[in-house]
PDB file of C-alpha atoms in Angstrom:
ATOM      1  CA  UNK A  20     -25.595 211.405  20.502  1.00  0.00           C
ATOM      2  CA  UNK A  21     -22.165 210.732  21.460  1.00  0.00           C
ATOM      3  CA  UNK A  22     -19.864 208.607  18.444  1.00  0.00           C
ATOM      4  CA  UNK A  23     -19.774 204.793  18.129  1.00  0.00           C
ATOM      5  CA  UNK A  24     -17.443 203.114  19.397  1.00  0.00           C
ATOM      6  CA  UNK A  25     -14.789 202.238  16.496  1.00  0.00           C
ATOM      7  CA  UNK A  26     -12.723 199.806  15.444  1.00  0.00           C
ATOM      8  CA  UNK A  27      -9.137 201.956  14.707  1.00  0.00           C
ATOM      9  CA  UNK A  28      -7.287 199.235  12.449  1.00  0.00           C
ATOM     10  CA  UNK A  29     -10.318 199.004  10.599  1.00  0.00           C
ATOM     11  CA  UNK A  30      -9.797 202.807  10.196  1.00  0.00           C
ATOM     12  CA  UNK A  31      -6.021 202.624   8.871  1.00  0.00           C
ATOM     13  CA  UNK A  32      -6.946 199.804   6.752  1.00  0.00           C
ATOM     14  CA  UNK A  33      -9.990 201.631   5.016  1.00  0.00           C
ATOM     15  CA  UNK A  34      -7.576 205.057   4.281  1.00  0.00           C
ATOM     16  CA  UNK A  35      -4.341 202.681   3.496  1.00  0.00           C
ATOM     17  CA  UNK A  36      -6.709 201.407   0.806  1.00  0.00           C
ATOM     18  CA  UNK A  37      -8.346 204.488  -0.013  1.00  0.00           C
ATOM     19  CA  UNK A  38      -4.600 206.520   0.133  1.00  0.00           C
ATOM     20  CA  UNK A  39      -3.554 206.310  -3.838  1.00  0.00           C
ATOM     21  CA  UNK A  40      -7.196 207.125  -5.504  1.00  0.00           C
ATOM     22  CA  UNK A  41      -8.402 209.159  -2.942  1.00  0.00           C
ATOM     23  CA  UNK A  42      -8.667 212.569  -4.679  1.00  0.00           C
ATOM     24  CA  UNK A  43     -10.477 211.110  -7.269  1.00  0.00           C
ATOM     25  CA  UNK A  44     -13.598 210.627  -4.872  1.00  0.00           C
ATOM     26  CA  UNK A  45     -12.655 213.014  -1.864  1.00  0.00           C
ATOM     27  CA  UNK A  46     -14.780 216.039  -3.796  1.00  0.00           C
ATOM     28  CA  UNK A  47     -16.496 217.078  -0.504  1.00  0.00           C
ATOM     29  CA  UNK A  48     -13.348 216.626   1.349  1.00  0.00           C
ATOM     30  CA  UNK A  49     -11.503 219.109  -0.848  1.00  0.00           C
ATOM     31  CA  UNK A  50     -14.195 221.574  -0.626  1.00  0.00           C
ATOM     32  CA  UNK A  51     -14.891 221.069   2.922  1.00  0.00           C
ATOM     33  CA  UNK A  52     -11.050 221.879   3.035  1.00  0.00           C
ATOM     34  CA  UNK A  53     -11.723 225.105   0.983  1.00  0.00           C
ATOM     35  CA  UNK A  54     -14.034 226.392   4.053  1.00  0.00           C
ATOM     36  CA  UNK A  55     -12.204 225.157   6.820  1.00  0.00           C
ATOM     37  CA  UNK A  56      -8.697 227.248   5.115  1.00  0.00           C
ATOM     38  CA  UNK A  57     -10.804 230.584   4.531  1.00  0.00           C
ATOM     39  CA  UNK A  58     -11.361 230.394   8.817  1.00  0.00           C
ATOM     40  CA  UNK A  59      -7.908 231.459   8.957  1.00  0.00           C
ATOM     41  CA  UNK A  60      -8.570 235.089   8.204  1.00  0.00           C
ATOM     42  CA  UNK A  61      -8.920 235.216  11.782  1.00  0.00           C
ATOM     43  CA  UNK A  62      -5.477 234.344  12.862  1.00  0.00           C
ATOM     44  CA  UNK A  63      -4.002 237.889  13.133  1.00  0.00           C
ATOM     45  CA  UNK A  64       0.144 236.956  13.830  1.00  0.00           C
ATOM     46  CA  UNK A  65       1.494 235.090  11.331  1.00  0.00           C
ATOM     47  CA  UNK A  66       2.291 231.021  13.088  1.00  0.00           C
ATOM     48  CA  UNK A  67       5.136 229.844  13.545  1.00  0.00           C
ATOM     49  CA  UNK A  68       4.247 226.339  14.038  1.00  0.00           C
ATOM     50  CA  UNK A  69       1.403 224.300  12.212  1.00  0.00           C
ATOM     51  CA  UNK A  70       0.014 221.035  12.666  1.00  0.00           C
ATOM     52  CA  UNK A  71      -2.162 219.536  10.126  1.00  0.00           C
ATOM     53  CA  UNK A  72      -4.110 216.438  11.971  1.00  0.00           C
ATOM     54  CA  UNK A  73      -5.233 214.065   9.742  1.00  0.00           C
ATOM     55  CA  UNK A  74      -3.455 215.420   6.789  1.00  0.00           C
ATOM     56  CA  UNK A  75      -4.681 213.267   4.080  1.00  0.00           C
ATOM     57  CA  UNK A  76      -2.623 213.772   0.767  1.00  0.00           C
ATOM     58  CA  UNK A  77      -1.298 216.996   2.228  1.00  0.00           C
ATOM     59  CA  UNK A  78      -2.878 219.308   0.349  1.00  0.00           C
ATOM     60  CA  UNK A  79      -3.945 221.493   3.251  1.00  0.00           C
ATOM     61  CA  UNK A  80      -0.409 221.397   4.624  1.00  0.00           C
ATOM     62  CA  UNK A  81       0.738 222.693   1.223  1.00  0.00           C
ATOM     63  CA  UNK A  82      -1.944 225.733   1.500  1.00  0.00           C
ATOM     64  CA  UNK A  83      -0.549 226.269   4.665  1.00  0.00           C
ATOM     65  CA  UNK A  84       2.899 226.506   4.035  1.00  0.00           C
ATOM     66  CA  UNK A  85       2.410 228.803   0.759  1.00  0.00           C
ATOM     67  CA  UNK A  86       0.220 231.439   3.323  1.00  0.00           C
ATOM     68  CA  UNK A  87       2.748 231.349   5.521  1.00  0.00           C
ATOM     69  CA  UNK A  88       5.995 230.302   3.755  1.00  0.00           C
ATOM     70  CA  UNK A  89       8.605 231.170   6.677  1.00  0.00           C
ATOM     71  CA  UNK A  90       5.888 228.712   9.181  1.00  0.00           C
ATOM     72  CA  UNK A  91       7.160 224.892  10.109  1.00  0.00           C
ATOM     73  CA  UNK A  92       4.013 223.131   9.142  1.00  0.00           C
ATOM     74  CA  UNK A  93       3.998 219.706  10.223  1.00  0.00           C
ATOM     75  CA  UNK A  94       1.402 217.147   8.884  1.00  0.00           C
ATOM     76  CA  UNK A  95      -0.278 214.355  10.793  1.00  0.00           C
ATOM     77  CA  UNK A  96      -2.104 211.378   9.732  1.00  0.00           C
ATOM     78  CA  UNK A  97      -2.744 207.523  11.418  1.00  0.00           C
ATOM     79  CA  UNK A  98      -2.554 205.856   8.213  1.00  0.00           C
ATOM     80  CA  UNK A  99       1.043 205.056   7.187  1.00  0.00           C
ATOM     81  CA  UNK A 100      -0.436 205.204   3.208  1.00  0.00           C
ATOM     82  CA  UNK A 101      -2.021 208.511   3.389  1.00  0.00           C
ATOM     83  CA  UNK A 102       1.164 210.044   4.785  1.00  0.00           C
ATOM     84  CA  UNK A 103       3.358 208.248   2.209  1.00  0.00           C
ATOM     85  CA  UNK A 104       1.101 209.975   0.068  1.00  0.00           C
ATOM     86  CA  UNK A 105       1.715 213.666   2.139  1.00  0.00           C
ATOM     87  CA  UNK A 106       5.097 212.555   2.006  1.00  0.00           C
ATOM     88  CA  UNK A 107       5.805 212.806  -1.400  1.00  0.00           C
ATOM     89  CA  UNK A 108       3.252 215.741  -2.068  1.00  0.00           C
ATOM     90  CA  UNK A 109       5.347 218.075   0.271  1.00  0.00           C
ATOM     91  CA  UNK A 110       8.506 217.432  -2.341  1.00  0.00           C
ATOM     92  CA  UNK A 111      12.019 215.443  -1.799  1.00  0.00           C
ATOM     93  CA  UNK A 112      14.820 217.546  -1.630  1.00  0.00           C
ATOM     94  CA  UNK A 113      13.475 220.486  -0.204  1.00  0.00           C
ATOM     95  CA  UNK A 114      10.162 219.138   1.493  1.00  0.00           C
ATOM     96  CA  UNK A 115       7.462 222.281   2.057  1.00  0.00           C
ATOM     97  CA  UNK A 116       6.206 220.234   5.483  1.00  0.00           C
ATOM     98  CA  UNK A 117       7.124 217.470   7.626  1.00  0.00           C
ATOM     99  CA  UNK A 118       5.114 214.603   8.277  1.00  0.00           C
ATOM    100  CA  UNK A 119       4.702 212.184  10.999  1.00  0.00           C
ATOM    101  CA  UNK A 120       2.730 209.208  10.939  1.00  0.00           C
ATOM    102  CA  UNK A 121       0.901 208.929  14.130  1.00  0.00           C
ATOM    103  CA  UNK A 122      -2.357 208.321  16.117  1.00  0.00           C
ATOM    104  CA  UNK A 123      -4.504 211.497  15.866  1.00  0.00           C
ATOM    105  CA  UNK A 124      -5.619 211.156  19.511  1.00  0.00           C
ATOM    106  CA  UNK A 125      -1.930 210.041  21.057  1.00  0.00           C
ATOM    107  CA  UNK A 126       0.273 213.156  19.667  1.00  0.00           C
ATOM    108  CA  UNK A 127       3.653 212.597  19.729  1.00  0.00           C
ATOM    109  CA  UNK A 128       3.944 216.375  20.468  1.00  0.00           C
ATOM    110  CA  UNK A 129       5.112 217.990  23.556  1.00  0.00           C
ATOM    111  CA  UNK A 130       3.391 220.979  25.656  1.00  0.00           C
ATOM    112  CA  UNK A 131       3.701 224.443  22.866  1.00  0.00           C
ATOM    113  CA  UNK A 132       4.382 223.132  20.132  1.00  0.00           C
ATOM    114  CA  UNK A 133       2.417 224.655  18.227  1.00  0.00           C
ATOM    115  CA  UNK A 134       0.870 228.250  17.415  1.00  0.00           C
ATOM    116  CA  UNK A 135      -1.465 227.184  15.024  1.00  0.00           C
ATOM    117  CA  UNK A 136      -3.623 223.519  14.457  1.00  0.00           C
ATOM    118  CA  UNK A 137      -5.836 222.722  11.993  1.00  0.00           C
ATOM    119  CA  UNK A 138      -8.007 219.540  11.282  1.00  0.00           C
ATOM    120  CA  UNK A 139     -10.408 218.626   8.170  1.00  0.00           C
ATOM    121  CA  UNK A 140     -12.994 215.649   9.064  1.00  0.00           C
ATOM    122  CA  UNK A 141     -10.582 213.708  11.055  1.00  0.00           C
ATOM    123  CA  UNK A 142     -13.031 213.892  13.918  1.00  0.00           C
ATOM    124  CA  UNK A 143     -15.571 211.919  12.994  1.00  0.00           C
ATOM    125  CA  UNK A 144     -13.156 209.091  13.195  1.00  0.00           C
ATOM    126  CA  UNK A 145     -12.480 210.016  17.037  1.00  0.00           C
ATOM    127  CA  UNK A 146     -14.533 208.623  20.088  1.00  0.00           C
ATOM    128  CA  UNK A 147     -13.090 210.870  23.028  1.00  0.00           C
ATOM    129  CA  UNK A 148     -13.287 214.712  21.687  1.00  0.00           C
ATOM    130  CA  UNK A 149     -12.699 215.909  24.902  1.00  0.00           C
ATOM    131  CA  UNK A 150      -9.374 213.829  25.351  1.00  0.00           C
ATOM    132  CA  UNK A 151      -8.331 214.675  22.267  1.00  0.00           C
ATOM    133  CA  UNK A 152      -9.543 218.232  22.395  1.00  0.00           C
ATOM    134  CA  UNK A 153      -6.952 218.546  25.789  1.00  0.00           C
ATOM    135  CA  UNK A 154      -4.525 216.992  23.634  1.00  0.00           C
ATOM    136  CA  UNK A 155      -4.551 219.993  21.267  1.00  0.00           C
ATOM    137  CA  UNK A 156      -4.994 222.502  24.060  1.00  0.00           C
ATOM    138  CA  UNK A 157      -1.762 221.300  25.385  1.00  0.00           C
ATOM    139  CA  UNK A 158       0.452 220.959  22.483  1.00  0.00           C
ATOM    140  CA  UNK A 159      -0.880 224.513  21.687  1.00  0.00           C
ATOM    141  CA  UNK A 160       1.149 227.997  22.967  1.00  0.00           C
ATOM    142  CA  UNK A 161      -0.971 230.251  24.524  1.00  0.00           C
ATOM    143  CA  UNK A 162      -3.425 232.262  22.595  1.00  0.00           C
ATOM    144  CA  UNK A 163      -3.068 229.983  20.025  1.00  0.00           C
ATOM    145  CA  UNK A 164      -5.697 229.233  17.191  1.00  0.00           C
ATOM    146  CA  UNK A 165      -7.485 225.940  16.393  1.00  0.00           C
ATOM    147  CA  UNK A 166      -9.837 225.274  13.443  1.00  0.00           C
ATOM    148  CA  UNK A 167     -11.637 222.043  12.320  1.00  0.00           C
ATOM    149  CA  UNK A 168     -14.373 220.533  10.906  1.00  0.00           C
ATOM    150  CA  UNK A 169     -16.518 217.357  11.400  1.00  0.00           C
ATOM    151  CA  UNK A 170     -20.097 215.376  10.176  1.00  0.00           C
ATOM    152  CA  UNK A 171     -22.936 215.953  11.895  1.00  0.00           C
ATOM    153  CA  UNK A 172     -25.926 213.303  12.611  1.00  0.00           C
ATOM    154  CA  UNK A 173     -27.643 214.394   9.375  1.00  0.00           C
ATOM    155  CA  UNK A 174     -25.047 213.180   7.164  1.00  0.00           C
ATOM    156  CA  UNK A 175     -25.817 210.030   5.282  1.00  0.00           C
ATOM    157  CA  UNK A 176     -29.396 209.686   6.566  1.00  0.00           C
ATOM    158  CA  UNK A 177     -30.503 208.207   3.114  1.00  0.00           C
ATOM    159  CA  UNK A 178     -28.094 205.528   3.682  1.00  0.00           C
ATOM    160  CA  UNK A 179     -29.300 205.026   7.113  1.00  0.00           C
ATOM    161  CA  UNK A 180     -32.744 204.528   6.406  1.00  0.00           C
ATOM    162  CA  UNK A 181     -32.064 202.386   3.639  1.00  0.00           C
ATOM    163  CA  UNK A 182     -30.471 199.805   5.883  1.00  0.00           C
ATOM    164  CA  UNK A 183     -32.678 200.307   8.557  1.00  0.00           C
ATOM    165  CA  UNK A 184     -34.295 197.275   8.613  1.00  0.00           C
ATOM    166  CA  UNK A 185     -30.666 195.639   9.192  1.00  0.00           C
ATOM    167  CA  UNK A 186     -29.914 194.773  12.487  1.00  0.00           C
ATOM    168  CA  UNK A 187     -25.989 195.389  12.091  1.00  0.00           C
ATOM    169  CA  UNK A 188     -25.161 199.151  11.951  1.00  0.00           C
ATOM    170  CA  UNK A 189     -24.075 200.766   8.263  1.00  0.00           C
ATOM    171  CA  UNK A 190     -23.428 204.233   9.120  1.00  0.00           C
ATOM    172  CA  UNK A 191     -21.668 205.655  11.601  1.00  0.00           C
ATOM    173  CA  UNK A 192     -23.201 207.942  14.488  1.00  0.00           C
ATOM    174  CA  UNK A 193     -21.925 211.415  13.981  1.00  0.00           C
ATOM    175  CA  UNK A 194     -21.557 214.112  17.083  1.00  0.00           C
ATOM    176  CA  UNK A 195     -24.169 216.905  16.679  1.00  0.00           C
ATOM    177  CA  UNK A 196     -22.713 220.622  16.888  1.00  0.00           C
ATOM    178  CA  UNK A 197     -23.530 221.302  20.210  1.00  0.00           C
ATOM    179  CA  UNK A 198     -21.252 217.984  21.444  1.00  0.00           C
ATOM    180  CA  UNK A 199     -18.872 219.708  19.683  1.00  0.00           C
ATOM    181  CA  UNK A 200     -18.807 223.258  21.288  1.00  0.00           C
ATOM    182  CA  UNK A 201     -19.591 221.535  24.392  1.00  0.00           C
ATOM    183  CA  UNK A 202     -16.318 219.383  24.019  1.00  0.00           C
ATOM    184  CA  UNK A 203     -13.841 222.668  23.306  1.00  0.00           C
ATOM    185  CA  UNK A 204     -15.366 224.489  26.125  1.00  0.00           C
ATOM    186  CA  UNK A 205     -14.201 221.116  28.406  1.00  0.00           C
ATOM    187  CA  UNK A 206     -11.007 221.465  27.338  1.00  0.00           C
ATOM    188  CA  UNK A 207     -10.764 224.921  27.994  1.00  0.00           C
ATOM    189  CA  UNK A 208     -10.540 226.552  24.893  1.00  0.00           C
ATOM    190  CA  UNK A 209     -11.997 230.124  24.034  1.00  0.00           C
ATOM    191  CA  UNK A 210     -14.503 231.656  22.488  1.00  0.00           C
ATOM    192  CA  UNK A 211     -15.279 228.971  20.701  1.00  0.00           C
ATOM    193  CA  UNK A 212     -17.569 229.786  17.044  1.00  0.00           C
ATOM    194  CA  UNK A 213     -19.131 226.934  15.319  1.00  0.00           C
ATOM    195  CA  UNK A 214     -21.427 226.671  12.032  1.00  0.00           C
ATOM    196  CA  UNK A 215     -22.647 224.224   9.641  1.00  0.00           C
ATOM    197  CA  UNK A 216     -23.254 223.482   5.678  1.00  0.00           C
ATOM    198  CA  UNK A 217     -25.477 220.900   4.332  1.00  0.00           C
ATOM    199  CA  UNK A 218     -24.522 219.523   1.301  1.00  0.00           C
ATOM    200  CA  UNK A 219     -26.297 217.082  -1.082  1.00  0.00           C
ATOM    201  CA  UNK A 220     -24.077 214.869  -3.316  1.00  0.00           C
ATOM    202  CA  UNK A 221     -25.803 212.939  -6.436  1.00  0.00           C
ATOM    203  CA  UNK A 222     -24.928 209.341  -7.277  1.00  0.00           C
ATOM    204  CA  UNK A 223     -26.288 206.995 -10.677  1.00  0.00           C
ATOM    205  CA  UNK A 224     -26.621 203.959  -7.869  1.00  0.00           C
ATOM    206  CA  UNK A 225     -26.079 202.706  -4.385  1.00  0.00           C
ATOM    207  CA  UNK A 226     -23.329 200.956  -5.543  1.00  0.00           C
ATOM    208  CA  UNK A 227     -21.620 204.383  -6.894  1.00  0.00           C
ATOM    209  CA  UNK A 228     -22.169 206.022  -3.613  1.00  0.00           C
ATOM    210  CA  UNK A 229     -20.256 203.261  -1.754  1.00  0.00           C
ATOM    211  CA  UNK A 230     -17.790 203.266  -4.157  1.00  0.00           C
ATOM    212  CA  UNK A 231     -16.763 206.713  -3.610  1.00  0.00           C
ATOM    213  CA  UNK A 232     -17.295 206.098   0.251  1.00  0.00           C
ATOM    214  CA  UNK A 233     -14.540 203.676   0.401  1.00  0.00           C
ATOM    215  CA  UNK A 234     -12.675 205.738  -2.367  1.00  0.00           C
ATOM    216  CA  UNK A 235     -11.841 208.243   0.586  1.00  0.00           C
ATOM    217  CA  UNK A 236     -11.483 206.200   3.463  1.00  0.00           C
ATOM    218  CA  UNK A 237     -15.220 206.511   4.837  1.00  0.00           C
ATOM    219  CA  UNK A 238     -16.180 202.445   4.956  1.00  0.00           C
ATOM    220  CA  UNK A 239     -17.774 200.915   8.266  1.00  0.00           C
ATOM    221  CA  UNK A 240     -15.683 201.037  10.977  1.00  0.00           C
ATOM    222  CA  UNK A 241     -17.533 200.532  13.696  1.00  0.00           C
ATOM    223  CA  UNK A 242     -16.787 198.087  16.391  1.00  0.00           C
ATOM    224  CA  UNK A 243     -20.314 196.364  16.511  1.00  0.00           C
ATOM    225  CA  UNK A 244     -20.335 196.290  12.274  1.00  0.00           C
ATOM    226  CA  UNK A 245     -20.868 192.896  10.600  1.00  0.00           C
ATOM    227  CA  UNK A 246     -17.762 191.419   9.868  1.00  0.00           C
ATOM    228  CA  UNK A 247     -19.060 189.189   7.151  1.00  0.00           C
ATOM    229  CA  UNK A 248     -20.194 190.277   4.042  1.00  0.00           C
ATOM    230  CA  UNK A 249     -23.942 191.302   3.879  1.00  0.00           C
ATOM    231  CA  UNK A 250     -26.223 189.260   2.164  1.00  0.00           C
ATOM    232  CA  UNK A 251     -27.557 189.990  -0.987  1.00  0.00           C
ATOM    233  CA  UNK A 252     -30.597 189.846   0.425  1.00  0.00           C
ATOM    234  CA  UNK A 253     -29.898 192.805   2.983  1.00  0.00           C
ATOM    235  CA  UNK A 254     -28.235 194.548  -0.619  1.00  0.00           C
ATOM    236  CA  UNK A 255     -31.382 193.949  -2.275  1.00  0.00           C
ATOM    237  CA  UNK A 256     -33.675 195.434   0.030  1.00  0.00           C
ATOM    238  CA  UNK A 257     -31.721 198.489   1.095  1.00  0.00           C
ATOM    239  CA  UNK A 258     -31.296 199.055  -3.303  1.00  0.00           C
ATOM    240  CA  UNK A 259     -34.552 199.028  -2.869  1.00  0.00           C
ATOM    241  CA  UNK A 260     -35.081 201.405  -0.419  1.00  0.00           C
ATOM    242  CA  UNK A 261     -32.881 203.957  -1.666  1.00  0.00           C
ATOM    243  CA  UNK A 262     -35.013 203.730  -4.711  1.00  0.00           C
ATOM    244  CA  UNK A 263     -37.623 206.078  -2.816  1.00  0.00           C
ATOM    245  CA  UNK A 264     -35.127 208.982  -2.832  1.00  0.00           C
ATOM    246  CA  UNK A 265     -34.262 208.837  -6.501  1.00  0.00           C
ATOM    247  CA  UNK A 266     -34.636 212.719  -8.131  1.00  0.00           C
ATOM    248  CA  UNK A 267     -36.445 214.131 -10.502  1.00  0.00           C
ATOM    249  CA  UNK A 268     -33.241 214.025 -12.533  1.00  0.00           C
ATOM    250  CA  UNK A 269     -32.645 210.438 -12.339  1.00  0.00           C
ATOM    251  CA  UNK A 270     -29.985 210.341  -9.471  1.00  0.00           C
ATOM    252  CA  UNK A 271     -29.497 209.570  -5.774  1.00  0.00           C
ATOM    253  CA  UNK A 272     -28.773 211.798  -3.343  1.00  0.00           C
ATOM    254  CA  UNK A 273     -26.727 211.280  -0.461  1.00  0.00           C
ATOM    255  CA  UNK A 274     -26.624 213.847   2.715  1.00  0.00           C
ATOM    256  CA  UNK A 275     -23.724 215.565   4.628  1.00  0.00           C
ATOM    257  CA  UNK A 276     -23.898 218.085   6.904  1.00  0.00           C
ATOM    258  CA  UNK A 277     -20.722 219.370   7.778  1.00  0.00           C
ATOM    259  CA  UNK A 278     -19.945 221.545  10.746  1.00  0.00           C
ATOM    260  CA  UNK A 279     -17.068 223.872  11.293  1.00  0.00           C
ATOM    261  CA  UNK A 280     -15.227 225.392  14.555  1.00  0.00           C
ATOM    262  CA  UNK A 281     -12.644 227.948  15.765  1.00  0.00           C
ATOM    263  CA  UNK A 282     -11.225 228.661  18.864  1.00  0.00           C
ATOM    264  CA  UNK A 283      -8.784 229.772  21.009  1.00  0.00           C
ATOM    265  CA  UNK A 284      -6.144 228.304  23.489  1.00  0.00           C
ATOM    266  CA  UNK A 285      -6.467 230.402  26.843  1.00  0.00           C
ATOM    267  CA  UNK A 286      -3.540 233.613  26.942  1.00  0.00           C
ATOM    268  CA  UNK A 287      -1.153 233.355  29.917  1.00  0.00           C
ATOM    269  CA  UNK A 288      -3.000 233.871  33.724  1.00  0.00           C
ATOM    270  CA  UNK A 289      -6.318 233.065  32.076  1.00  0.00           C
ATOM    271  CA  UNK A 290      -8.227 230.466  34.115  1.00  0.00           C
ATOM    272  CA  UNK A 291      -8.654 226.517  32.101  1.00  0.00           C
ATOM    273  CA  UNK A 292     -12.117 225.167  32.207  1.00  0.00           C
ATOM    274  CA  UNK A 293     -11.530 221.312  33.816  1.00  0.00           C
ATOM    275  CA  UNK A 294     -13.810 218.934  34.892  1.00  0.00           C
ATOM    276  CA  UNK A 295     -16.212 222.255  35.382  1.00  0.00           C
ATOM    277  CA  UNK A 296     -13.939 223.851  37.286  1.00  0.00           C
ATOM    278  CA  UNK A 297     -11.826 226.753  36.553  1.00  0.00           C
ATOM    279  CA  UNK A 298      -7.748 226.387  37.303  1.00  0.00           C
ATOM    280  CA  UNK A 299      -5.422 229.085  36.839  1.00  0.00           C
ATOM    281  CA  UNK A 300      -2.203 228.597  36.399  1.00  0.00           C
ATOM    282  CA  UNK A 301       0.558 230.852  38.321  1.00  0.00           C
ATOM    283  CA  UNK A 302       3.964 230.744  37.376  1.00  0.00           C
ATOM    284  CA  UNK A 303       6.090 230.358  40.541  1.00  0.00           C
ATOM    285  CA  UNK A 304       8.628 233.559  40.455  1.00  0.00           C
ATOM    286  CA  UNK A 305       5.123 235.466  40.698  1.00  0.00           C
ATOM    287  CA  UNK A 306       4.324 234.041  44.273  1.00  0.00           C
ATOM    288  CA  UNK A 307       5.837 236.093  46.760  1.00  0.00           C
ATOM    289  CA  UNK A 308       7.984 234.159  48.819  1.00  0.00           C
ATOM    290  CA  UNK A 309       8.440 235.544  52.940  1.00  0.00           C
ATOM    291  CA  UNK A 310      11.413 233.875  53.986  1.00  0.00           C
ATOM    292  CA  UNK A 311      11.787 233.577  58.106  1.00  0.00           C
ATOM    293  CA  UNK A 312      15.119 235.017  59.470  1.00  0.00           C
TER     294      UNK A 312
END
């Protein structure tokens, strides 16, 4: 199932909010973050340029530089709040990063920038993975090394069902695995590898769990959302709902599945996968050139 159709303001206003309390509710984030960092073992030469898309707070970028401390990491992220908030994370008077406030899928980048990119759950956010998958591929060198992470369509399914009987959606429509893998291999990365965790986060009430949803950014922002408030009524009978999932233990659960990928930009003279077709790309002093007398 391909993502809904968002609303991006509504996205930059949810983190702006979310920016200054966010690591007090971003627990998954951080150890989604944890995973996504340890994928790095496979990066064999030391980068010498990072991005960081959808840097958050910056604390990836500050893992980052500290594994490689003589790398220009630069960290991206489309709310101006959140990157304030990188901002003064990476230090004033000798800043361990850069950061650039910018739209994740419009990077102000140009072709090679970079050796090395790396992205924790900004994709859900994104409708196009295959634009902004080509986006990457260009901005990349050659042979270089790209790892993110995302939500697939299991995530929140407790909170789905428990609004079910509302006509307006609640939860957003995440991209299974395979639309993920499917999307690299469009833009022409390599050897793309791709796995998935399922965690199962416990919350005293519905109201907790959408507390610490808009704590780190995650409110609906879909396009086709209500943009009134929902009834009580509608709150009633989704509390209600949610009931039938309580624990032994007293508590609510809440689902994520998170999935992971790595890949590779395509070395020099190896073809790029476009629009199914393969295109190799020939520099021109390699063409022999028979000139007529």
């Amino acid at each position: 199932m391909p993502h809904a159709p968002f609303d991006p303001p509504s996205i930059r206003r949810g983190f702006d909010r979310a920016a200054r309390g966010y690591a007090r509710h971003a627990a998954l984030q951080q150890e989604v973050e944890a995973r996504l960092l340890d994928l790095l073992d496979y990066v064999k030469t030391p980068p010498a340029r990072i991005l960081d898309v959808g840097c958050g707070p910056g604390t990836a970028a500050r893992a980052l530089k500290k594994r490689w401390p003589k790398a220009q990491v630069v960290a991206l992220d489309g709310s101006l709040a959140m990157a304030d908030q990188a901002r003064r994370a990476a230090g004033r008077w000798r800043p361990d990063y850069a950061v650039v406030c910018a739209d994740a899928a419009a990077l102000p980048f140009a072709g090679g920038s970079f050796d090395l990119i790396v992205s924790n759950l900004a994709l859900p956010w994104i409708t196009d993975l295959p634009a902004l998958f080509a986006q990457w591929r260009a901005v990349l060198n050659p042979g270089g090394f790209v790892a993110c992470s995302s939500l697939g369509p299991e995530t929140l399914d407790e909170l789905r069902e428990a609004f079910a009987e509302d006509p307006a959606p609640h939860v957003h429509a995440f991209a299974p695995i395979q639309h993920l893998g499917d999307a690299l291999l469009a833009a022409g990365f390599r050897n793309p590898v791709l796995d998935a965790d399922r965690f199962t986060l416990t919350h005293p009430t519905l109201e907790a769990l959408m507390a610490d949803l808009r704590g780190a950014g995650g409110g609906n922002a879909m396009a086709e959302r209500r943009r009134s408030l929902t009834g009580r009524g509608r709150i009633e009978a989704a509390r209600a709902a949610y009931e039938a999932f309580r624990t032994a233990d007293g508590l609510l659960p809440s689902t994520w599945e998170v999935v992971y990928a790595h890949a590779f930009a395509p070395e020099h003279g190896q073809p790029v996968r476009q629009a199914g077709h393969d295109l190799v790309s020939v520099p021109l002093s390699r063409i022999p050139i028979r000139r007529r007398s």
